[in-house]
Short mmCIF file of C-alpha atoms in Angstrom, two decimals:
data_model
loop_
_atom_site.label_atom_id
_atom_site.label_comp_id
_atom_site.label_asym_id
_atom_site.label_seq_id
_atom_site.Cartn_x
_atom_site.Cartn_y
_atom_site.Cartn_z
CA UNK M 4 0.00 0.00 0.00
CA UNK M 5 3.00 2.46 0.97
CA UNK M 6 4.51 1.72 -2.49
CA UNK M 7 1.77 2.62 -4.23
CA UNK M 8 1.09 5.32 -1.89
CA UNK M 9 4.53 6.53 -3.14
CA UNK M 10 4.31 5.75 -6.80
CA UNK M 11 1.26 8.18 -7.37
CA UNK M 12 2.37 10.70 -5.53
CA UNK M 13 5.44 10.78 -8.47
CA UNK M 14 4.40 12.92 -11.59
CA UNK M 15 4.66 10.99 -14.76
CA UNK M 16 2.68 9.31 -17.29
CA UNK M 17 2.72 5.87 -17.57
CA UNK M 18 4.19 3.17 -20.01
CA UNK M 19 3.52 4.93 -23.41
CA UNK M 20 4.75 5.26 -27.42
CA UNK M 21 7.38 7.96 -26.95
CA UNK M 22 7.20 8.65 -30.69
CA UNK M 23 3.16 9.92 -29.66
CA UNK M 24 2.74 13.38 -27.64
CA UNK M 25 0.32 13.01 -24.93
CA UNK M 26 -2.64 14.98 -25.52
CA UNK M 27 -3.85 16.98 -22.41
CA UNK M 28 -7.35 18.15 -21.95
CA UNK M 29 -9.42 20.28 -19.81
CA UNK M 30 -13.26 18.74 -19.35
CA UNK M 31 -16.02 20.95 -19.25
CA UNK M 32 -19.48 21.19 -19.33
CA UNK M 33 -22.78 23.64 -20.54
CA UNK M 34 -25.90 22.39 -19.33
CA UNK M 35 -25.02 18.60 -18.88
CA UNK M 36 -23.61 18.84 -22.82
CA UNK M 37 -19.68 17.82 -22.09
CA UNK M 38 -16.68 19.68 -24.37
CA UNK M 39 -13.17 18.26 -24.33
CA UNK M 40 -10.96 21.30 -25.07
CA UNK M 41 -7.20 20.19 -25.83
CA UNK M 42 -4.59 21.97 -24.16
CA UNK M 43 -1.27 20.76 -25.44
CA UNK M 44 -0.24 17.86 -27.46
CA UNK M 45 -2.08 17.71 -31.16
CA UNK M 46 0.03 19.23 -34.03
CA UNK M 47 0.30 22.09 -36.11
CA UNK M 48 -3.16 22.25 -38.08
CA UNK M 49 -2.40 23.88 -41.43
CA UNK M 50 -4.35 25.97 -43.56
CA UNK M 51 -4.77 29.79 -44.41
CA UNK M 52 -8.38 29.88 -43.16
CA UNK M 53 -10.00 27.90 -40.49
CA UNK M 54 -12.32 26.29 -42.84
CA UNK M 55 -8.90 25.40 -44.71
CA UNK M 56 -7.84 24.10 -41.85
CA UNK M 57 -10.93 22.09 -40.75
CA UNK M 58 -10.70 20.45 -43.73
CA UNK M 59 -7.17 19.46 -42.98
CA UNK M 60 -8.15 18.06 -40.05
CA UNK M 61 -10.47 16.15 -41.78
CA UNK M 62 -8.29 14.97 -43.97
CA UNK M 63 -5.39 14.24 -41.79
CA UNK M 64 -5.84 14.65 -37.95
CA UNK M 65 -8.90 12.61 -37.70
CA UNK M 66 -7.33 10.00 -35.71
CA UNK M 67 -6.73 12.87 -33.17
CA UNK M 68 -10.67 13.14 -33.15
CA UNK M 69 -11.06 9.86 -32.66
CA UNK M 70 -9.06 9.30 -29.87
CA UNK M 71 -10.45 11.87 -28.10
CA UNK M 72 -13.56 11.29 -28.55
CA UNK M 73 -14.43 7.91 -29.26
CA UNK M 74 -14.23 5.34 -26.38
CA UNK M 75 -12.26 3.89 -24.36
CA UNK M 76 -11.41 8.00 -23.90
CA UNK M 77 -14.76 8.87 -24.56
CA UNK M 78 -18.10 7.95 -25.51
CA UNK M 79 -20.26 8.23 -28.39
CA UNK M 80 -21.80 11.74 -27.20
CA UNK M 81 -18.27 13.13 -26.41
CA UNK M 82 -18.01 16.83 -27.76
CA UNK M 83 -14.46 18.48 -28.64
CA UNK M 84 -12.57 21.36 -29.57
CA UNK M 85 -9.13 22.04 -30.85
CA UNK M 86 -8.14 25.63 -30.59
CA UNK M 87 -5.71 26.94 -33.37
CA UNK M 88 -5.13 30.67 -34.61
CA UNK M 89 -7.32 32.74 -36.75
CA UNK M 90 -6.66 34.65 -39.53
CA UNK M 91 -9.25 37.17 -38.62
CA UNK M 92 -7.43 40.18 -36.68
CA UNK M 93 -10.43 40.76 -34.21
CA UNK M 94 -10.49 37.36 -33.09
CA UNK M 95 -8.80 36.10 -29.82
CA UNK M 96 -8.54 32.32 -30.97
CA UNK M 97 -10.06 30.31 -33.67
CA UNK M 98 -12.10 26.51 -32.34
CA UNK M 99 -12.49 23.47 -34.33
CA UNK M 100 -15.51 21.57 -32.81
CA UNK M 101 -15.41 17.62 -32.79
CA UNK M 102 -18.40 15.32 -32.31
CA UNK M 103 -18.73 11.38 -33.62
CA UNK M 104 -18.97 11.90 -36.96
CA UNK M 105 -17.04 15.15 -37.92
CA UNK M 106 -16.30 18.52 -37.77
CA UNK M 107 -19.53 21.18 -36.82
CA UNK M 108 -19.40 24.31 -38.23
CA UNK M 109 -20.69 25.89 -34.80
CA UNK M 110 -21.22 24.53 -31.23
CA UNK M 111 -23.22 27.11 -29.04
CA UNK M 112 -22.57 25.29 -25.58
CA UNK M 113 -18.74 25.04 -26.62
CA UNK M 114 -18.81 28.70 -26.90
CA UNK M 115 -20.28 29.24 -23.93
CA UNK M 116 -17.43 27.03 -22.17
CA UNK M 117 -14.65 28.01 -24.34
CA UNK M 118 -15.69 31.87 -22.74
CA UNK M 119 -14.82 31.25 -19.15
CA UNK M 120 -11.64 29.09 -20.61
CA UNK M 121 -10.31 31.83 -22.79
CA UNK M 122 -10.26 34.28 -19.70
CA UNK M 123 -9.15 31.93 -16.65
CA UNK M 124 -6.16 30.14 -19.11
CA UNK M 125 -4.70 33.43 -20.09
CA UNK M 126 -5.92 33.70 -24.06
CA UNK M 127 -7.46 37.42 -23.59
CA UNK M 128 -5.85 40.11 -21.92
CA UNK M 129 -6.65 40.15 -18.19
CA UNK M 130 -10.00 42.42 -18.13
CA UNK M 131 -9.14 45.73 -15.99
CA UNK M 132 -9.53 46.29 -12.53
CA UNK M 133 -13.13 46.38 -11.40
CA UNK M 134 -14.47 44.58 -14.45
CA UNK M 135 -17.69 42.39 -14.19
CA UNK M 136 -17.83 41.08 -17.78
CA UNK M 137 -15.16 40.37 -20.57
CA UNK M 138 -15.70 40.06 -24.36
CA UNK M 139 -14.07 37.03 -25.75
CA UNK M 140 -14.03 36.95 -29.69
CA UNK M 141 -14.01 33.20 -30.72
CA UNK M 142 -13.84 32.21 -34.54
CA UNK M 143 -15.93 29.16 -35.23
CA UNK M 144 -16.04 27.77 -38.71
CA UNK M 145 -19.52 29.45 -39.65
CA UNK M 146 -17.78 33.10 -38.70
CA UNK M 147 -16.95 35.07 -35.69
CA UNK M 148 -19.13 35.11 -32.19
CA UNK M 149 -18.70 37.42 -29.69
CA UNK M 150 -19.04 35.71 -26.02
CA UNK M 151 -19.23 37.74 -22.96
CA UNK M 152 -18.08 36.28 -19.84
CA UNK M 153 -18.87 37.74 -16.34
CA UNK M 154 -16.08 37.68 -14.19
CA UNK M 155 -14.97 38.49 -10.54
CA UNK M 156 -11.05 39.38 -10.11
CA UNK M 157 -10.34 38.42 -13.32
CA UNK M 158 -11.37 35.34 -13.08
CA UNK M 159 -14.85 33.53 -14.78
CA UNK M 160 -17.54 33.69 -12.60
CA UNK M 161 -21.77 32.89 -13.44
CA UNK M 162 -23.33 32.49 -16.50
CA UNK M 163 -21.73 33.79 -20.22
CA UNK M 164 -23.57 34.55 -23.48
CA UNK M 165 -22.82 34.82 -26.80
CA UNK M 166 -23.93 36.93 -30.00
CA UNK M 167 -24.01 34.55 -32.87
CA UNK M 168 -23.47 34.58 -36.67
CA UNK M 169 -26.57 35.80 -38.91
CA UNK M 170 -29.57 33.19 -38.38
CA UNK M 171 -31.92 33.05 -40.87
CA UNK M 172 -35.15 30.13 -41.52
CA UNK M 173 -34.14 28.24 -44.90
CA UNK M 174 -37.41 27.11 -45.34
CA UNK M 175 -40.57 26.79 -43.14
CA UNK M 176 -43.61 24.17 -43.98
CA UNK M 177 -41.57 21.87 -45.98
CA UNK M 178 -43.26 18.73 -47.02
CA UNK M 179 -41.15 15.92 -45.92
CA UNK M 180 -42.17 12.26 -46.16
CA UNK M 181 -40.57 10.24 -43.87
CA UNK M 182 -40.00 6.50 -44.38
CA UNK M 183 -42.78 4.38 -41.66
CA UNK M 184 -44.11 7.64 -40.13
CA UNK M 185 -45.67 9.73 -43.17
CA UNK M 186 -45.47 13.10 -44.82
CA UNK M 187 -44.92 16.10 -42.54
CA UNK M 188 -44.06 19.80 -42.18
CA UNK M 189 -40.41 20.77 -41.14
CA UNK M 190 -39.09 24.17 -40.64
CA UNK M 191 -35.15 24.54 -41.48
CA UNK M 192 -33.18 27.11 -40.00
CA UNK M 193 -29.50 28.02 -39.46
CA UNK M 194 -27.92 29.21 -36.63
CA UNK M 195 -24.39 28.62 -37.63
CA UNK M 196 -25.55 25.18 -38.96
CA UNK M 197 -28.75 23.74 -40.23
CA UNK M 198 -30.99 21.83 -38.16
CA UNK M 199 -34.55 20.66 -39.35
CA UNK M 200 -37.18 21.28 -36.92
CA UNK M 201 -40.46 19.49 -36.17
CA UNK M 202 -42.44 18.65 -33.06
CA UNK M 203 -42.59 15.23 -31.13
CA UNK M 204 -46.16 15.37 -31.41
CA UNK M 205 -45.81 14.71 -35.15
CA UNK M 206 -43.95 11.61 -34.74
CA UNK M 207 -46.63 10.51 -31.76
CA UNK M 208 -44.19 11.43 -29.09
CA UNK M 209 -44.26 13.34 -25.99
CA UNK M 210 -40.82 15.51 -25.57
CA UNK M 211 -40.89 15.45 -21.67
CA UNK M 212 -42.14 11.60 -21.12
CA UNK M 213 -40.80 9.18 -24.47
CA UNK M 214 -37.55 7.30 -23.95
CA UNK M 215 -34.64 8.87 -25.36
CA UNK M 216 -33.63 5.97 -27.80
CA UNK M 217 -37.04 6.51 -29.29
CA UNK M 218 -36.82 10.28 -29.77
CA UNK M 219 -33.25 9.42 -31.34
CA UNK M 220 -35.10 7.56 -34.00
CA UNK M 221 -37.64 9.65 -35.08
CA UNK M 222 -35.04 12.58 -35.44
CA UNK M 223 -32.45 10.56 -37.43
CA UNK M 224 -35.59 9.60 -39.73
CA UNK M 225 -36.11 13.03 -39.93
CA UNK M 226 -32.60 14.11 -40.73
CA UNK M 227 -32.14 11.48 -43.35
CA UNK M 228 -35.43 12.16 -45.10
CA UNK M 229 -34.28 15.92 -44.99
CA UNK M 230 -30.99 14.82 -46.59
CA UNK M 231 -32.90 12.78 -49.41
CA UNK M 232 -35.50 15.37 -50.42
CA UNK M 233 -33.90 18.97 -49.63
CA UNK M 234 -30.99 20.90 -51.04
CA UNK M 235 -29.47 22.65 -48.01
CA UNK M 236 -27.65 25.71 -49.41
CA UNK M 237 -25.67 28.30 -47.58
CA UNK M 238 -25.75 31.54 -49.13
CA UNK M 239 -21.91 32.04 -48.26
CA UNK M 240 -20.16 28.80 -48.00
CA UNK M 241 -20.71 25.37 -49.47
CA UNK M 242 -18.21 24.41 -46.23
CA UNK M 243 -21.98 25.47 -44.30
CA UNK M 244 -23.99 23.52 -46.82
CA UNK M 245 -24.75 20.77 -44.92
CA UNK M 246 -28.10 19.37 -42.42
CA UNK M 247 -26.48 18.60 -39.11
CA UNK M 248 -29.67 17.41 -37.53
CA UNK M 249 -32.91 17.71 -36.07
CA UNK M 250 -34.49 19.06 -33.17
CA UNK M 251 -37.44 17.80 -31.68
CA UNK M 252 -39.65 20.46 -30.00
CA UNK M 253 -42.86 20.28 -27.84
CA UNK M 254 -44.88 22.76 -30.61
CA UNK M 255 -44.52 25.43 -28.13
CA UNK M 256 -43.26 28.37 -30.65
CA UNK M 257 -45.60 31.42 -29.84
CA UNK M 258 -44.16 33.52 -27.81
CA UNK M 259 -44.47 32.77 -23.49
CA UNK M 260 -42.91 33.46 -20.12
CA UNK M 261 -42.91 29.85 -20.08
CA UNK M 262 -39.99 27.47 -20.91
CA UNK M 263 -40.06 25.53 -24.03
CA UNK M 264 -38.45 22.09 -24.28
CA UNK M 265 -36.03 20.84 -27.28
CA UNK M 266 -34.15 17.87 -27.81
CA UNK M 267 -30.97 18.05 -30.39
CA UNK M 268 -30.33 14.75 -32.48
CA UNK M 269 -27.18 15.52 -34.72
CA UNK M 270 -24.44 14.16 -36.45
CA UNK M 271 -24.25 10.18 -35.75
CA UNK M 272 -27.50 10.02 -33.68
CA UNK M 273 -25.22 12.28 -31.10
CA UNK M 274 -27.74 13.28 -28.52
CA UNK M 275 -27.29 17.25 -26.91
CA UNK M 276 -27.84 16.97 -23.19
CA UNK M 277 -28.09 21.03 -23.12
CA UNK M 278 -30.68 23.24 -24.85
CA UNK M 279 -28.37 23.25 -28.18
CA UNK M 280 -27.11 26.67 -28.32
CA UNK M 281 -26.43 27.10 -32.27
CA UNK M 282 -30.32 25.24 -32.38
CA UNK M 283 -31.22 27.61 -29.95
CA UNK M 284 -30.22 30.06 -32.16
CA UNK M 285 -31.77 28.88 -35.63
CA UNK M 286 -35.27 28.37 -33.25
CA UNK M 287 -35.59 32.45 -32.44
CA UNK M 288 -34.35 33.22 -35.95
CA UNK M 289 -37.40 30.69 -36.69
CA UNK M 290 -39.78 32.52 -34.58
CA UNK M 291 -38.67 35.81 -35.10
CA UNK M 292 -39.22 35.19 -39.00
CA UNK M 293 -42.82 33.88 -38.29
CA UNK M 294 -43.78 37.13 -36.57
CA UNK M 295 -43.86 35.04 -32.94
CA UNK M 296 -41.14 36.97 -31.44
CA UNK M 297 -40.01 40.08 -31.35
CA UNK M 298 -36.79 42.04 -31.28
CA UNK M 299 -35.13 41.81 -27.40
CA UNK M 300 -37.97 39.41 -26.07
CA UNK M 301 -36.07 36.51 -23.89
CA UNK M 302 -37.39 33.18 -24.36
CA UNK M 303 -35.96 30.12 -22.05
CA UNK M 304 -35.29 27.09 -23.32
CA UNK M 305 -35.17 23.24 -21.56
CA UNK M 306 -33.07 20.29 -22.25
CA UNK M 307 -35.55 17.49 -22.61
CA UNK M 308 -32.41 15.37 -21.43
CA UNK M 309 -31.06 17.36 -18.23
CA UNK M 310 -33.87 19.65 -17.64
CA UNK M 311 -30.71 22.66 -18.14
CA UNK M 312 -32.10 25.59 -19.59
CA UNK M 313 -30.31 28.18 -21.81
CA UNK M 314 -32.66 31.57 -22.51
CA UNK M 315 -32.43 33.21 -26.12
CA UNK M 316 -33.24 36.60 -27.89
CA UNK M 317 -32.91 38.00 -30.84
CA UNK M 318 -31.18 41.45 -30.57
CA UNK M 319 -31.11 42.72 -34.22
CA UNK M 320 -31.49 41.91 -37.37
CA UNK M 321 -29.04 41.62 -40.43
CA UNK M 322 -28.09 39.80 -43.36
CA UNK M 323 -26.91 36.39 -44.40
CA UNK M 324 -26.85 36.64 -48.48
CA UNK M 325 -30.30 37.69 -49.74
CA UNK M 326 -31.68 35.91 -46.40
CA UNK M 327 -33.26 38.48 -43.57
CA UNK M 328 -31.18 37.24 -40.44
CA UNK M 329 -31.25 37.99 -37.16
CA UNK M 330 -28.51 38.00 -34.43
CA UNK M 331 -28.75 35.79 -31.46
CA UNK M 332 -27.80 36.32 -27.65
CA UNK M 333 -27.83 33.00 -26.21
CA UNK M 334 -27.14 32.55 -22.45
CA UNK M 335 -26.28 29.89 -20.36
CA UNK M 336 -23.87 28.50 -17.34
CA UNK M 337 -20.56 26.05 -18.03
CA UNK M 338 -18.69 24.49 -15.33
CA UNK M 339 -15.09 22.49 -15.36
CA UNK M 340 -15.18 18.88 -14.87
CA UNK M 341 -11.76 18.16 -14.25
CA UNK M 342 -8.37 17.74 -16.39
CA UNK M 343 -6.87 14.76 -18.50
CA UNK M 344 -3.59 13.35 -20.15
CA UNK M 345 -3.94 10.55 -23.07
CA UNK M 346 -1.59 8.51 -24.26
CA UNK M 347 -0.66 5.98 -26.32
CA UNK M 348 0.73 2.62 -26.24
CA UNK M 349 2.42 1.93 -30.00
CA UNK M 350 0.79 -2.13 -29.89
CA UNK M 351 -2.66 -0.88 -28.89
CA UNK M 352 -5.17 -1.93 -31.44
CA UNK M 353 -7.78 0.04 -30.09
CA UNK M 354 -5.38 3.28 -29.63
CA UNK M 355 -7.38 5.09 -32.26
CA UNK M 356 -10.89 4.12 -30.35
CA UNK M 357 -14.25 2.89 -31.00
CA UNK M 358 -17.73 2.95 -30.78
CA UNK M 359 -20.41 0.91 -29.87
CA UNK M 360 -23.80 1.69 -31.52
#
């Protein structure tokens, strides 16, 4: 017992491929939804842009992606991001967001983390004396957000919020016909990515009481009929071009004090335990282009999942293209989880990872 008393109070890592950095992390998490954000360890992502170099990621860091996120590291519903330099002169760091499948274009709740990380690790100047709140420029793929991070002695303190990218709705009562449940209306909006939107009550689901694996279904039904029957076109980018999911809704889009509740199905049938910020986003663009919402009216929005709650507004409009956009203040609390180092052992066959479906 002394021994091994003795051997873990010695800082080291343990047998590993010396050839293979370790990768260390710093866990966090917005709203139950958990981000992985890599401190040290991955290597030099090239490309001009940070679309160029999401796309070299893609193309040859994905192992790095899957290691981190898949198990025995992770799980299926692990979220990360890799933070590399921007070319954009206002920004004060550029992400690259990792799920199961991919690379997002935007992650709301990562922004909302990544706001309290950029001020406590040092990545924005240290705000002056006095200051309760600190604006932390952050360049996602889909353009730059603005978060704003309340803080107490210069360090993060409370909830942050972020204004987003121009949301627009792509297209509202869309006839989909989805394979064993029948033809319905979806709404499509964009809040730094697509998501398709239709309410549980379509599919013969209540969002508060039905199982999660079923609600997972009916979304990736949606999302693939989406896929086989819609164009998704961003007016800007064909890197943005893409459905990432759907959300799930309770109907509840007029305008009340009340909460509504969403549940986020995206990329591999990766299930949001938070309110989705970017969704939360592309919903008030939604209901602000139906004439439910207007201007600087807060709506609150509940994780089906967690029961976390993120609140929403639209605080002016704009222009995405020939689209009428809106931007988004999205609000919401993160907290630290705790710090990792991976390694890697050179005759691991699973070293890469895996996932069970």
């Amino acid at each position: 017992m002394q021994a091994m008393e003795k051997a873990l109070a010695v800082p080291g890592l343990p047998p590993h491929d010396p050839g293979t950095p370790a990768l260390s992390v710093v866990d966090m998490h917005t709203g139950g939804e958990p981000l992985r954000i890599v401190l040290a360890g991955c290597p030099e992502v090239v490309g001009p842009t940070l679309l160029a170099k999401r796309r070299y990621m893609r193309q040859h860091l994905d192992h790095l992606r899957r290691r981190l996120i898949f198990e025995p590291r992770g799980h299926r519903d692990m979220y990360g991001a890799v933070l590399v330099p921007s070319e954009l002169p206002d920004a004060h760091l550029g992400v690259l967001f990792l799920h199961n499948e991919g690379y997002s274009s935007m992650c709301g709740h990562a922004v909302l983390a990544l706001g309290r990380f950029a001020l406590d690790f040092g990545l924005v100047p240290a705000p002056p004396a006095g200051a309760r709140e600190v604006r932390v420029n952050i360049h996602c793929p889909c353009g730059l957000v603005a978060a704003f991070v309340e803080c107490e002695g210069g360090r993060s303190r409370g909830p942050v919020r972020f204004h987003s990218v121009p949301a627009f709705a792509l297209a509202t009562d869309l006839l989909v016909d989805v394979p064993d449940r029948g033809k319905m209306l979806v709404d499509i909006a964009y809040g730094g990515a697509f998501y398709a939107f239709v309410s549980a009550e379509k599919l013969g689901l209540d969002i508060c009481s039905a199982k999660t694996r079923d609600l997972v279904d009916a979304a990736s039904a949606v999302t693939e009929a989406v896929k086989a029957q819609f164009k998704i076109n961003h007016p800007e980018s064909e890197d943005l071009s893409f459905l990432y999911g759907t959300i799930l809704t309770d109907g509840k889009d007029p305008y009340s004090e009340e909460p509504t509740t969403n549940i986020c199905v995206f990329a591999d049938e990766q299930v949001d335990r938070s309110p989705t910020g970017s969704g939360v986003t592309a919903r008030i663009a939604l209901q602000y282009h139906k004439g439910l919402l207007e201007l600087n009216q807060t709506r609150a929005f509940k994780s089906s999942a967690t029961g976390s709650v993120f609140t929403g507004k639209a605080v002016r409009e704009a222009k995405c293209g020939d689209f009428k956009a809106v931007i988004v203040e999205v609000s919401g609390q993160a907290h630290y989880t705790g710090t990792a180092i991976f390694t890697v052992e050179d005759d691991d066959p699973l070293k890469d990872g895996f996932l069970l479906k």
